[in-house]
Amino acid sequence: MSGAVPGAGRLLLWRHGRTAYNATARLQGQVDIPLDDAGRWQARTAASRIASRYAPTLVVSSDLSRAAETADALGRVLDLVVERDPRLRERGFGEWEGLTGHEIEARWPDEFTVWRTGGDPAGVGAESRADVAARVGAAVREYAARVGREGTVVVVSHGAAIGSVVADLLGQPPHWRGVVGMLNAHWAELTPDRGGNEPAWRLHGYNLGPTDASSDWNAGPDVAAPDESADADTRDPD
């Protein structure tokens, strides 16, 4: 459900920068892994662009270190204290966390197929899309309500969590796959509908970012890109 008209004038849902697990196509879930050097560069570069383009008034982040570190890069530019909220954590993937897509497919072929087609795999301890949307959506709406209509809230979270909450804010079902595959340190931009219509939010852009800052964003500045062909389809599965 999209909910009542929110308080924020603008909402940015910003994915964290790259980690070693991202670089090797491993499913992170709620494993607490820090940014790598390319991820720190991504966070700094994107933070500068977000600060100049949007002038955020509130920055909140998942308490997992990769999101917190990304958010802190923006907090330093804006001279704002970043708030942490565990409700903004990534979707939990249970037994699959730390594995590549190939490893998951080999051990759980049926469950892997369900997951790749937008369903919720059973028996592996994975959090459902509906549960992710509910917990992240509750936090996002709460923070949006705290700022006035001229305010901009930046929520720093994770790929699957952002995909789920965007669907929720747009009034779509949990299995909706209309937006997927957000790059590291990129963001979605939403604004509220002021006419009392449903859904209460409007999506202005998805997978936005300073991609002109490097010839290969995922590799970092002036670094040769790794070979991503082996597992590209499962690098950012949600």
JSON list of C-alpha atoms in Angstrom, two decimals:
[
{"chain": "A", "resi": 1, "resn": "MET", "atom": "CA", "xyz": [0.00, 0.00, 0.00]},
{"chain": "A", "resi": 2, "resn": "SER", "atom": "CA", "xyz": [1.37, 3.42, -0.93]},
{"chain": "A", "resi": 3, "resn": "GLY", "atom": "CA", "xyz": [-0.02, 5.18, 2.13]},
{"chain": "A", "resi": 4, "resn": "ALA", "atom": "CA", "xyz": [-1.10, 8.75, 2.90]},
{"chain": "A", "resi": 5, "resn": "VAL", "atom": "CA", "xyz": [0.45, 11.85, 1.38]},
{"chain": "A", "resi": 6, "resn": "PRO", "atom": "CA", "xyz": [4.01, 12.04, 2.80]},
{"chain": "A", "resi": 7, "resn": "GLY", "atom": "CA", "xyz": [5.67, 15.04, 4.35]},
{"chain": "A", "resi": 8, "resn": "ALA", "atom": "CA", "xyz": [8.90, 15.09, 2.35]},
{"chain": "A", "resi": 9, "resn": "GLY", "atom": "CA", "xyz": [9.23, 17.18, -0.76]},
{"chain": "A", "resi": 10, "resn": "ARG", "atom": "CA", "xyz": [11.71, 14.70, -2.25]},
{"chain": "A", "resi": 11, "resn": "LEU", "atom": "CA", "xyz": [12.93, 11.22, -1.38]},
{"chain": "A", "resi": 12, "resn": "LEU", "atom": "CA", "xyz": [16.19, 9.68, -2.57]},
{"chain": "A", "resi": 13, "resn": "LEU", "atom": "CA", "xyz": [16.81, 5.96, -2.03]},
{"chain": "A", "resi": 14, "resn": "TRP", "atom": "CA", "xyz": [20.57, 5.57, -2.39]},
{"chain": "A", "resi": 15, "resn": "ARG", "atom": "CA", "xyz": [22.34, 2.24, -2.71]},
{"chain": "A", "resi": 16, "resn": "HIS", "atom": "CA", "xyz": [25.69, 1.76, -0.97]},
{"chain": "A", "resi": 17, "resn": "GLY", "atom": "CA", "xyz": [29.02, 1.72, -2.81]},
{"chain": "A", "resi": 18, "resn": "ARG", "atom": "CA", "xyz": [30.82, -1.38, -4.00]},
{"chain": "A", "resi": 19, "resn": "THR", "atom": "CA", "xyz": [32.12, -4.10, -1.68]},
{"chain": "A", "resi": 20, "resn": "ALA", "atom": "CA", "xyz": [34.38, -7.09, -2.23]},
{"chain": "A", "resi": 21, "resn": "TYR", "atom": "CA", "xyz": [31.25, -9.27, -2.36]},
{"chain": "A", "resi": 22, "resn": "ASN", "atom": "CA", "xyz": [29.77, -7.07, -5.09]},
{"chain": "A", "resi": 23, "resn": "ALA", "atom": "CA", "xyz": [33.02, -7.32, -7.05]},
{"chain": "A", "resi": 24, "resn": "THR", "atom": "CA", "xyz": [32.96, -11.13, -6.88]},
{"chain": "A", "resi": 25, "resn": "ALA", "atom": "CA", "xyz": [29.18, -11.52, -7.41]},
{"chain": "A", "resi": 26, "resn": "ARG", "atom": "CA", "xyz": [28.45, -12.87, -3.94]},
{"chain": "A", "resi": 27, "resn": "LEU", "atom": "CA", "xyz": [25.03, -12.44, -2.38]},
{"chain": "A", "resi": 28, "resn": "GLN", "atom": "CA", "xyz": [25.47, -10.17, 0.62]},
{"chain": "A", "resi": 29, "resn": "GLY", "atom": "CA", "xyz": [22.12, -10.07, 2.36]},
{"chain": "A", "resi": 30, "resn": "GLN", "atom": "CA", "xyz": [22.72, -9.01, 5.95]},
{"chain": "A", "resi": 31, "resn": "VAL", "atom": "CA", "xyz": [26.39, -9.98, 6.09]},
{"chain": "A", "resi": 32, "resn": "ASP", "atom": "CA", "xyz": [28.16, -6.88, 7.41]},
{"chain": "A", "resi": 33, "resn": "ILE", "atom": "CA", "xyz": [30.90, -6.25, 4.88]},
{"chain": "A", "resi": 34, "resn": "PRO", "atom": "CA", "xyz": [32.63, -2.88, 4.35]},
{"chain": "A", "resi": 35, "resn": "LEU", "atom": "CA", "xyz": [33.14, -0.90, 1.19]},
{"chain": "A", "resi": 36, "resn": "ASP", "atom": "CA", "xyz": [36.21, -1.66, -0.88]},
{"chain": "A", "resi": 37, "resn": "ASP", "atom": "CA", "xyz": [38.43, 1.08, -2.31]},
{"chain": "A", "resi": 38, "resn": "ALA", "atom": "CA", "xyz": [36.29, 1.47, -5.43]},
{"chain": "A", "resi": 39, "resn": "GLY", "atom": "CA", "xyz": [33.19, 1.64, -3.23]},
{"chain": "A", "resi": 40, "resn": "ARG", "atom": "CA", "xyz": [34.65, 4.45, -1.15]},
{"chain": "A", "resi": 41, "resn": "TRP", "atom": "CA", "xyz": [35.44, 6.38, -4.32]},
{"chain": "A", "resi": 42, "resn": "GLN", "atom": "CA", "xyz": [31.91, 5.76, -5.58]},
{"chain": "A", "resi": 43, "resn": "ALA", "atom": "CA", "xyz": [30.44, 6.98, -2.29]},
{"chain": "A", "resi": 44, "resn": "ARG", "atom": "CA", "xyz": [32.50, 10.18, -2.32]},
{"chain": "A", "resi": 45, "resn": "THR", "atom": "CA", "xyz": [31.76, 10.88, -5.98]},
{"chain": "A", "resi": 46, "resn": "ALA", "atom": "CA", "xyz": [28.03, 10.26, -5.68]},
{"chain": "A", "resi": 47, "resn": "ALA", "atom": "CA", "xyz": [27.83, 12.18, -2.40]},
{"chain": "A", "resi": 48, "resn": "SER", "atom": "CA", "xyz": [29.25, 15.27, -4.05]},
{"chain": "A", "resi": 49, "resn": "ARG", "atom": "CA", "xyz": [26.69, 15.03, -6.85]},
{"chain": "A", "resi": 50, "resn": "ILE", "atom": "CA", "xyz": [23.75, 14.41, -4.51]},
{"chain": "A", "resi": 51, "resn": "ALA", "atom": "CA", "xyz": [24.75, 17.30, -2.25]},
{"chain": "A", "resi": 52, "resn": "SER", "atom": "CA", "xyz": [25.03, 19.79, -5.10]},
{"chain": "A", "resi": 53, "resn": "ARG", "atom": "CA", "xyz": [21.93, 18.63, -6.96]},
{"chain": "A", "resi": 54, "resn": "TYR", "atom": "CA", "xyz": [19.47, 18.11, -4.10]},
{"chain": "A", "resi": 55, "resn": "ALA", "atom": "CA", "xyz": [20.79, 19.82, -0.92]},
{"chain": "A", "resi": 56, "resn": "PRO", "atom": "CA", "xyz": [19.38, 17.08, 1.39]},
{"chain": "A", "resi": 57, "resn": "THR", "atom": "CA", "xyz": [18.01, 18.05, 4.79]},
{"chain": "A", "resi": 58, "resn": "LEU", "atom": "CA", "xyz": [17.99, 14.58, 6.39]},
{"chain": "A", "resi": 59, "resn": "VAL", "atom": "CA", "xyz": [20.24, 11.55, 5.83]},
{"chain": "A", "resi": 60, "resn": "VAL", "atom": "CA", "xyz": [19.46, 8.14, 7.32]},
{"chain": "A", "resi": 61, "resn": "SER", "atom": "CA", "xyz": [21.04, 4.78, 6.62]},
{"chain": "A", "resi": 62, "resn": "SER", "atom": "CA", "xyz": [20.99, 1.09, 7.27]},
{"chain": "A", "resi": 63, "resn": "ASP", "atom": "CA", "xyz": [23.25, 0.18, 10.18]},
{"chain": "A", "resi": 64, "resn": "LEU", "atom": "CA", "xyz": [25.24, -2.27, 8.03]},
{"chain": "A", "resi": 65, "resn": "SER", "atom": "CA", "xyz": [28.70, -0.83, 7.54]},
{"chain": "A", "resi": 66, "resn": "ARG", "atom": "CA", "xyz": [28.63, -0.61, 3.74]},
{"chain": "A", "resi": 67, "resn": "ALA", "atom": "CA", "xyz": [25.55, 1.62, 3.86]},
{"chain": "A", "resi": 68, "resn": "ALA", "atom": "CA", "xyz": [26.68, 3.56, 6.92]},
{"chain": "A", "resi": 69, "resn": "GLU", "atom": "CA", "xyz": [30.04, 4.32, 5.33]},
{"chain": "A", "resi": 70, "resn": "THR", "atom": "CA", "xyz": [28.34, 5.48, 2.13]},
{"chain": "A", "resi": 71, "resn": "ALA", "atom": "CA", "xyz": [25.96, 7.70, 4.09]},
{"chain": "A", "resi": 72, "resn": "ASP", "atom": "CA", "xyz": [28.80, 9.19, 6.11]},
{"chain": "A", "resi": 73, "resn": "ALA", "atom": "CA", "xyz": [30.43, 10.41, 2.90]},
{"chain": "A", "resi": 74, "resn": "LEU", "atom": "CA", "xyz": [27.33, 12.51, 2.26]},
{"chain": "A", "resi": 75, "resn": "GLY", "atom": "CA", "xyz": [27.03, 13.56, 5.88]},
{"chain": "A", "resi": 76, "resn": "ARG", "atom": "CA", "xyz": [30.54, 15.01, 5.77]},
{"chain": "A", "resi": 77, "resn": "VAL", "atom": "CA", "xyz": [29.79, 17.03, 2.62]},
{"chain": "A", "resi": 78, "resn": "LEU", "atom": "CA", "xyz": [26.57, 18.39, 4.11]},
{"chain": "A", "resi": 79, "resn": "ASP", "atom": "CA", "xyz": [27.84, 18.70, 7.70]},
{"chain": "A", "resi": 80, "resn": "LEU", "atom": "CA", "xyz": [24.85, 16.62, 8.82]},
{"chain": "A", "resi": 81, "resn": "VAL", "atom": "CA", "xyz": [24.71, 13.85, 11.41]},
{"chain": "A", "resi": 82, "resn": "VAL", "atom": "CA", "xyz": [23.64, 10.59, 9.75]},
{"chain": "A", "resi": 83, "resn": "GLU", "atom": "CA", "xyz": [21.04, 8.52, 11.57]},
{"chain": "A", "resi": 84, "resn": "ARG", "atom": "CA", "xyz": [21.20, 4.70, 11.55]},
{"chain": "A", "resi": 85, "resn": "ASP", "atom": "CA", "xyz": [18.19, 2.41, 11.40]},
{"chain": "A", "resi": 86, "resn": "PRO", "atom": "CA", "xyz": [18.34, -1.42, 11.27]},
{"chain": "A", "resi": 87, "resn": "ARG", "atom": "CA", "xyz": [14.97, -1.46, 9.51]},
{"chain": "A", "resi": 88, "resn": "LEU", "atom": "CA", "xyz": [16.80, -0.24, 6.40]},
{"chain": "A", "resi": 89, "resn": "ARG", "atom": "CA", "xyz": [18.99, -3.35, 6.20]},
{"chain": "A", "resi": 90, "resn": "GLU", "atom": "CA", "xyz": [19.19, -5.50, 3.10]},
{"chain": "A", "resi": 91, "resn": "ARG", "atom": "CA", "xyz": [16.85, -8.40, 2.56]},
{"chain": "A", "resi": 92, "resn": "GLY", "atom": "CA", "xyz": [18.01, -11.40, 4.57]},
{"chain": "A", "resi": 93, "resn": "PHE", "atom": "CA", "xyz": [18.94, -14.38, 2.41]},
{"chain": "A", "resi": 94, "resn": "GLY", "atom": "CA", "xyz": [19.64, -16.99, 5.09]},
{"chain": "A", "resi": 95, "resn": "GLU", "atom": "CA", "xyz": [21.80, -19.88, 3.90]},
{"chain": "A", "resi": 96, "resn": "TRP", "atom": "CA", "xyz": [22.55, -18.18, 0.59]},
{"chain": "A", "resi": 97, "resn": "GLU", "atom": "CA", "xyz": [24.46, -15.25, 2.02]},
{"chain": "A", "resi": 98, "resn": "GLY", "atom": "CA", "xyz": [28.08, -15.19, 0.89]},
{"chain": "A", "resi": 99, "resn": "LEU", "atom": "CA", "xyz": [27.48, -17.51, -2.09]},
{"chain": "A", "resi": 100, "resn": "THR", "atom": "CA", "xyz": [27.61, -16.78, -5.81]},
{"chain": "A", "resi": 101, "resn": "GLY", "atom": "CA", "xyz": [24.64, -17.35, -8.07]},
{"chain": "A", "resi": 102, "resn": "HIS", "atom": "CA", "xyz": [26.34, -20.38, -9.58]},
{"chain": "A", "resi": 103, "resn": "GLU", "atom": "CA", "xyz": [26.85, -21.90, -6.13]},
{"chain": "A", "resi": 104, "resn": "ILE", "atom": "CA", "xyz": [23.25, -21.28, -5.17]},
{"chain": "A", "resi": 105, "resn": "GLU", "atom": "CA", "xyz": [21.93, -22.74, -8.42]},
{"chain": "A", "resi": 106, "resn": "ALA", "atom": "CA", "xyz": [24.04, -25.87, -8.03]},
{"chain": "A", "resi": 107, "resn": "ARG", "atom": "CA", "xyz": [22.80, -26.60, -4.50]},
{"chain": "A", "resi": 108, "resn": "TRP", "atom": "CA", "xyz": [19.22, -25.29, -4.70]},
{"chain": "A", "resi": 109, "resn": "PRO", "atom": "CA", "xyz": [18.19, -25.42, -8.38]},
{"chain": "A", "resi": 110, "resn": "ASP", "atom": "CA", "xyz": [14.43, -25.28, -7.80]},
{"chain": "A", "resi": 111, "resn": "GLU", "atom": "CA", "xyz": [14.59, -22.54, -5.19]},
{"chain": "A", "resi": 112, "resn": "PHE", "atom": "CA", "xyz": [17.02, -20.60, -7.38]},
{"chain": "A", "resi": 113, "resn": "THR", "atom": "CA", "xyz": [14.53, -20.66, -10.26]},
{"chain": "A", "resi": 114, "resn": "VAL", "atom": "CA", "xyz": [11.77, -19.40, -7.98]},
{"chain": "A", "resi": 115, "resn": "TRP", "atom": "CA", "xyz": [14.00, -16.55, -6.81]},
{"chain": "A", "resi": 116, "resn": "ARG", "atom": "CA", "xyz": [15.15, -15.55, -10.29]},
{"chain": "A", "resi": 117, "resn": "THR", "atom": "CA", "xyz": [11.53, -15.36, -11.49]},
{"chain": "A", "resi": 118, "resn": "GLY", "atom": "CA", "xyz": [10.49, -13.04, -8.67]},
{"chain": "A", "resi": 119, "resn": "GLY", "atom": "CA", "xyz": [9.23, -15.51, -6.08]},
{"chain": "A", "resi": 120, "resn": "ASP", "atom": "CA", "xyz": [10.26, -16.20, -2.50]},
{"chain": "A", "resi": 121, "resn": "PRO", "atom": "CA", "xyz": [12.48, -19.29, -2.13]},
{"chain": "A", "resi": 122, "resn": "ALA", "atom": "CA", "xyz": [11.31, -21.61, 0.65]},
{"chain": "A", "resi": 123, "resn": "GLY", "atom": "CA", "xyz": [13.41, -23.52, 3.15]},
{"chain": "A", "resi": 124, "resn": "VAL", "atom": "CA", "xyz": [16.62, -21.47, 2.99]},
{"chain": "A", "resi": 125, "resn": "GLY", "atom": "CA", "xyz": [15.84, -18.82, 5.59]},
{"chain": "A", "resi": 126, "resn": "ALA", "atom": "CA", "xyz": [15.31, -16.00, 3.08]},
{"chain": "A", "resi": 127, "resn": "GLU", "atom": "CA", "xyz": [13.16, -13.03, 4.05]},
{"chain": "A", "resi": 128, "resn": "SER", "atom": "CA", "xyz": [10.08, -12.57, 1.87]},
{"chain": "A", "resi": 129, "resn": "ARG", "atom": "CA", "xyz": [9.77, -9.56, -0.42]},
{"chain": "A", "resi": 130, "resn": "ALA", "atom": "CA", "xyz": [6.58, -8.56, 1.39]},
{"chain": "A", "resi": 131, "resn": "ASP", "atom": "CA", "xyz": [8.34, -8.51, 4.76]},
{"chain": "A", "resi": 132, "resn": "VAL", "atom": "CA", "xyz": [11.21, -6.44, 3.35]},
{"chain": "A", "resi": 133, "resn": "ALA", "atom": "CA", "xyz": [8.80, -3.94, 1.82]},
{"chain": "A", "resi": 134, "resn": "ALA", "atom": "CA", "xyz": [6.90, -3.66, 5.10]},
{"chain": "A", "resi": 135, "resn": "ARG", "atom": "CA", "xyz": [9.88, -2.98, 7.36]},
{"chain": "A", "resi": 136, "resn": "VAL", "atom": "CA", "xyz": [11.76, -0.70, 4.96]},
{"chain": "A", "resi": 137, "resn": "GLY", "atom": "CA", "xyz": [8.56, 1.06, 3.91]},
{"chain": "A", "resi": 138, "resn": "ALA", "atom": "CA", "xyz": [7.63, 1.80, 7.52]},
{"chain": "A", "resi": 139, "resn": "ALA", "atom": "CA", "xyz": [11.01, 3.43, 8.12]},
{"chain": "A", "resi": 140, "resn": "VAL", "atom": "CA", "xyz": [10.97, 5.43, 4.89]},
{"chain": "A", "resi": 141, "resn": "ARG", "atom": "CA", "xyz": [7.48, 6.82, 5.54]},
{"chain": "A", "resi": 142, "resn": "GLU", "atom": "CA", "xyz": [8.44, 7.73, 9.09]},
{"chain": "A", "resi": 143, "resn": "TYR", "atom": "CA", "xyz": [11.47, 9.74, 7.97]},
{"chain": "A", "resi": 144, "resn": "ALA", "atom": "CA", "xyz": [9.59, 11.37, 5.10]},
{"chain": "A", "resi": 145, "resn": "ALA", "atom": "CA", "xyz": [6.97, 12.58, 7.57]},
{"chain": "A", "resi": 146, "resn": "ARG", "atom": "CA", "xyz": [9.64, 14.32, 9.66]},
{"chain": "A", "resi": 147, "resn": "VAL", "atom": "CA", "xyz": [10.61, 16.93, 7.09]},
{"chain": "A", "resi": 148, "resn": "GLY", "atom": "CA", "xyz": [8.53, 19.66, 5.51]},
{"chain": "A", "resi": 149, "resn": "ARG", "atom": "CA", "xyz": [7.41, 19.84, 1.94]},
{"chain": "A", "resi": 150, "resn": "GLU", "atom": "CA", "xyz": [10.60, 21.63, 0.96]},
{"chain": "A", "resi": 151, "resn": "GLY", "atom": "CA", "xyz": [12.80, 18.98, 2.56]},
{"chain": "A", "resi": 152, "resn": "THR", "atom": "CA", "xyz": [14.78, 16.22, 0.89]},
{"chain": "A", "resi": 153, "resn": "VAL", "atom": "CA", "xyz": [15.37, 12.89, 2.65]},
{"chain": "A", "resi": 154, "resn": "VAL", "atom": "CA", "xyz": [18.19, 10.58, 1.60]},
{"chain": "A", "resi": 155, "resn": "VAL", "atom": "CA", "xyz": [17.76, 6.97, 2.69]},
{"chain": "A", "resi": 156, "resn": "VAL", "atom": "CA", "xyz": [20.90, 4.87, 2.23]},
{"chain": "A", "resi": 157, "resn": "SER", "atom": "CA", "xyz": [20.06, 1.21, 1.86]},
{"chain": "A", "resi": 158, "resn": "HIS", "atom": "CA", "xyz": [20.66, -1.83, -0.36]},
{"chain": "A", "resi": 159, "resn": "GLY", "atom": "CA", "xyz": [19.71, -3.09, -3.81]},
{"chain": "A", "resi": 160, "resn": "ALA", "atom": "CA", "xyz": [16.99, -5.62, -2.99]},
{"chain": "A", "resi": 161, "resn": "ALA", "atom": "CA", "xyz": [15.60, -3.50, -0.16]},
{"chain": "A", "resi": 162, "resn": "ILE", "atom": "CA", "xyz": [15.34, -0.45, -2.40]},
{"chain": "A", "resi": 163, "resn": "GLY", "atom": "CA", "xyz": [13.65, -2.42, -5.17]},
{"chain": "A", "resi": 164, "resn": "SER", "atom": "CA", "xyz": [11.07, -3.75, -2.71]},
{"chain": "A", "resi": 165, "resn": "VAL", "atom": "CA", "xyz": [10.29, -0.40, -1.13]},
{"chain": "A", "resi": 166, "resn": "VAL", "atom": "CA", "xyz": [10.01, 1.38, -4.48]},
{"chain": "A", "resi": 167, "resn": "ALA", "atom": "CA", "xyz": [7.39, -1.18, -5.50]},
{"chain": "A", "resi": 168, "resn": "ASP", "atom": "CA", "xyz": [5.60, -0.61, -2.18]},
{"chain": "A", "resi": 169, "resn": "LEU", "atom": "CA", "xyz": [5.63, 3.18, -2.51]},
{"chain": "A", "resi": 170, "resn": "LEU", "atom": "CA", "xyz": [4.23, 2.90, -6.03]},
{"chain": "A", "resi": 171, "resn": "GLY", "atom": "CA", "xyz": [1.41, 0.67, -4.85]},
{"chain": "A", "resi": 172, "resn": "GLN", "atom": "CA", "xyz": [2.74, -2.43, -6.60]},
{"chain": "A", "resi": 173, "resn": "PRO", "atom": "CA", "xyz": [2.70, -6.01, -5.24]},
{"chain": "A", "resi": 174, "resn": "PRO", "atom": "CA", "xyz": [5.85, -7.42, -3.59]},
{"chain": "A", "resi": 175, "resn": "HIS", "atom": "CA", "xyz": [6.71, -9.59, -6.61]},
{"chain": "A", "resi": 176, "resn": "TRP", "atom": "CA", "xyz": [6.63, -6.61, -9.01]},
{"chain": "A", "resi": 177, "resn": "ARG", "atom": "CA", "xyz": [9.81, -6.47, -11.07]},
{"chain": "A", "resi": 178, "resn": "GLY", "atom": "CA", "xyz": [9.35, -3.14, -12.80]},
{"chain": "A", "resi": 179, "resn": "VAL", "atom": "CA", "xyz": [12.62, -1.77, -11.42]},
{"chain": "A", "resi": 180, "resn": "VAL", "atom": "CA", "xyz": [15.67, -3.97, -10.82]},
{"chain": "A", "resi": 181, "resn": "GLY", "atom": "CA", "xyz": [19.43, -3.91, -10.94]},
{"chain": "A", "resi": 182, "resn": "MET", "atom": "CA", "xyz": [20.49, -0.66, -9.28]},
{"chain": "A", "resi": 183, "resn": "LEU", "atom": "CA", "xyz": [24.21, 0.07, -9.64]},
{"chain": "A", "resi": 184, "resn": "ASN", "atom": "CA", "xyz": [26.36, 0.68, -6.58]},
{"chain": "A", "resi": 185, "resn": "ALA", "atom": "CA", "xyz": [26.10, 4.25, -5.21]},
{"chain": "A", "resi": 186, "resn": "HIS", "atom": "CA", "xyz": [23.17, 5.05, -7.53]},
{"chain": "A", "resi": 187, "resn": "TRP", "atom": "CA", "xyz": [19.74, 6.13, -6.41]},
{"chain": "A", "resi": 188, "resn": "ALA", "atom": "CA", "xyz": [16.01, 6.39, -7.04]},
{"chain": "A", "resi": 189, "resn": "GLU", "atom": "CA", "xyz": [14.26, 9.76, -6.89]},
{"chain": "A", "resi": 190, "resn": "LEU", "atom": "CA", "xyz": [10.61, 10.06, -5.80]},
{"chain": "A", "resi": 191, "resn": "THR", "atom": "CA", "xyz": [8.31, 12.94, -4.96]},
{"chain": "A", "resi": 192, "resn": "PRO", "atom": "CA", "xyz": [4.85, 12.87, -3.35]},
{"chain": "A", "resi": 193, "resn": "ASP", "atom": "CA", "xyz": [1.65, 13.32, -5.24]},
{"chain": "A", "resi": 194, "resn": "ARG", "atom": "CA", "xyz": [0.05, 16.50, -3.87]},
{"chain": "A", "resi": 195, "resn": "GLY", "atom": "CA", "xyz": [-3.42, 15.83, -5.21]},
{"chain": "A", "resi": 196, "resn": "GLY", "atom": "CA", "xyz": [-4.32, 13.03, -2.82]},
{"chain": "A", "resi": 197, "resn": "ASN", "atom": "CA", "xyz": [-4.12, 10.43, -5.59]},
{"chain": "A", "resi": 198, "resn": "GLU", "atom": "CA", "xyz": [-2.91, 6.86, -5.33]},
{"chain": "A", "resi": 199, "resn": "PRO", "atom": "CA", "xyz": [-0.17, 5.89, -5.29]},
{"chain": "A", "resi": 200, "resn": "ALA", "atom": "CA", "xyz": [1.02, 8.66, -3.01]},
{"chain": "A", "resi": 201, "resn": "TRP", "atom": "CA", "xyz": [4.52, 8.70, -4.57]},
{"chain": "A", "resi": 202, "resn": "ARG", "atom": "CA", "xyz": [5.78, 9.38, -8.08]},
{"chain": "A", "resi": 203, "resn": "LEU", "atom": "CA", "xyz": [9.02, 7.87, -9.41]},
{"chain": "A", "resi": 204, "resn": "HIS", "atom": "CA", "xyz": [11.10, 10.45, -11.30]},
{"chain": "A", "resi": 205, "resn": "GLY", "atom": "CA", "xyz": [14.18, 8.34, -11.89]},
{"chain": "A", "resi": 206, "resn": "TYR", "atom": "CA", "xyz": [15.77, 5.01, -11.04]},
{"chain": "A", "resi": 207, "resn": "ASN", "atom": "CA", "xyz": [19.42, 4.02, -11.23]},
{"chain": "A", "resi": 208, "resn": "LEU", "atom": "CA", "xyz": [20.47, 7.67, -11.27]},
{"chain": "A", "resi": 209, "resn": "GLY", "atom": "CA", "xyz": [24.09, 8.53, -10.63]},
{"chain": "A", "resi": 210, "resn": "PRO", "atom": "CA", "xyz": [27.27, 10.30, -11.72]},
{"chain": "A", "resi": 211, "resn": "THR", "atom": "CA", "xyz": [28.15, 7.68, -14.31]},
{"chain": "A", "resi": 212, "resn": "ASP", "atom": "CA", "xyz": [30.05, 10.30, -16.29]},
{"chain": "A", "resi": 213, "resn": "ALA", "atom": "CA", "xyz": [32.66, 10.37, -13.50]},
{"chain": "A", "resi": 214, "resn": "SER", "atom": "CA", "xyz": [34.44, 7.28, -14.85]},
{"chain": "A", "resi": 215, "resn": "SER", "atom": "CA", "xyz": [34.57, 5.21, -18.00]},
{"chain": "A", "resi": 216, "resn": "ASP", "atom": "CA", "xyz": [33.79, 2.19, -15.82]},
{"chain": "A", "resi": 217, "resn": "TRP", "atom": "CA", "xyz": [31.84, 3.03, -12.68]},
{"chain": "A", "resi": 218, "resn": "ASN", "atom": "CA", "xyz": [32.07, -0.44, -11.16]},
{"chain": "A", "resi": 219, "resn": "ALA", "atom": "CA", "xyz": [35.85, -0.56, -11.48]},
{"chain": "A", "resi": 220, "resn": "GLY", "atom": "CA", "xyz": [36.55, 2.81, -9.87]},
{"chain": "A", "resi": 221, "resn": "PRO", "atom": "CA", "xyz": [38.79, 5.58, -11.21]},
{"chain": "A", "resi": 222, "resn": "ASP", "atom": "CA", "xyz": [41.29, 4.53, -13.89]},
{"chain": "A", "resi": 223, "resn": "VAL", "atom": "CA", "xyz": [41.23, 0.85, -12.99]},
{"chain": "A", "resi": 224, "resn": "ALA", "atom": "CA", "xyz": [40.70, -2.00, -15.44]},
{"chain": "A", "resi": 225, "resn": "ALA", "atom": "CA", "xyz": [37.33, -3.65, -14.95]},
{"chain": "A", "resi": 226, "resn": "PRO", "atom": "CA", "xyz": [37.19, -7.26, -13.75]},
{"chain": "A", "resi": 227, "resn": "ASP", "atom": "CA", "xyz": [35.61, -9.91, -15.95]},
{"chain": "A", "resi": 228, "resn": "GLU", "atom": "CA", "xyz": [31.93, -9.89, -14.96]},
{"chain": "A", "resi": 229, "resn": "SER", "atom": "CA", "xyz": [30.67, -12.29, -17.61]},
{"chain": "A", "resi": 230, "resn": "ALA", "atom": "CA", "xyz": [30.72, -15.42, -15.44]},
{"chain": "A", "resi": 231, "resn": "ASP", "atom": "CA", "xyz": [27.99, -14.33, -13.07]},
{"chain": "A", "resi": 232, "resn": "ALA", "atom": "CA", "xyz": [26.60, -11.07, -14.35]},
{"chain": "A", "resi": 233, "resn": "ASP", "atom": "CA", "xyz": [22.98, -12.18, -14.09]},
{"chain": "A", "resi": 234, "resn": "THR", "atom": "CA", "xyz": [23.20, -12.85, -10.37]},
{"chain": "A", "resi": 235, "resn": "ARG", "atom": "CA", "xyz": [25.46, -9.98, -9.35]},
{"chain": "A", "resi": 236, "resn": "ASP", "atom": "CA", "xyz": [22.49, -7.84, -8.30]},
{"chain": "A", "resi": 237, "resn": "PRO", "atom": "CA", "xyz": [19.60, -10.27, -8.55]},
{"chain": "A", "resi": 238, "resn": "ASP", "atom": "CA", "xyz": [16.83, -8.15, -7.05]}
]
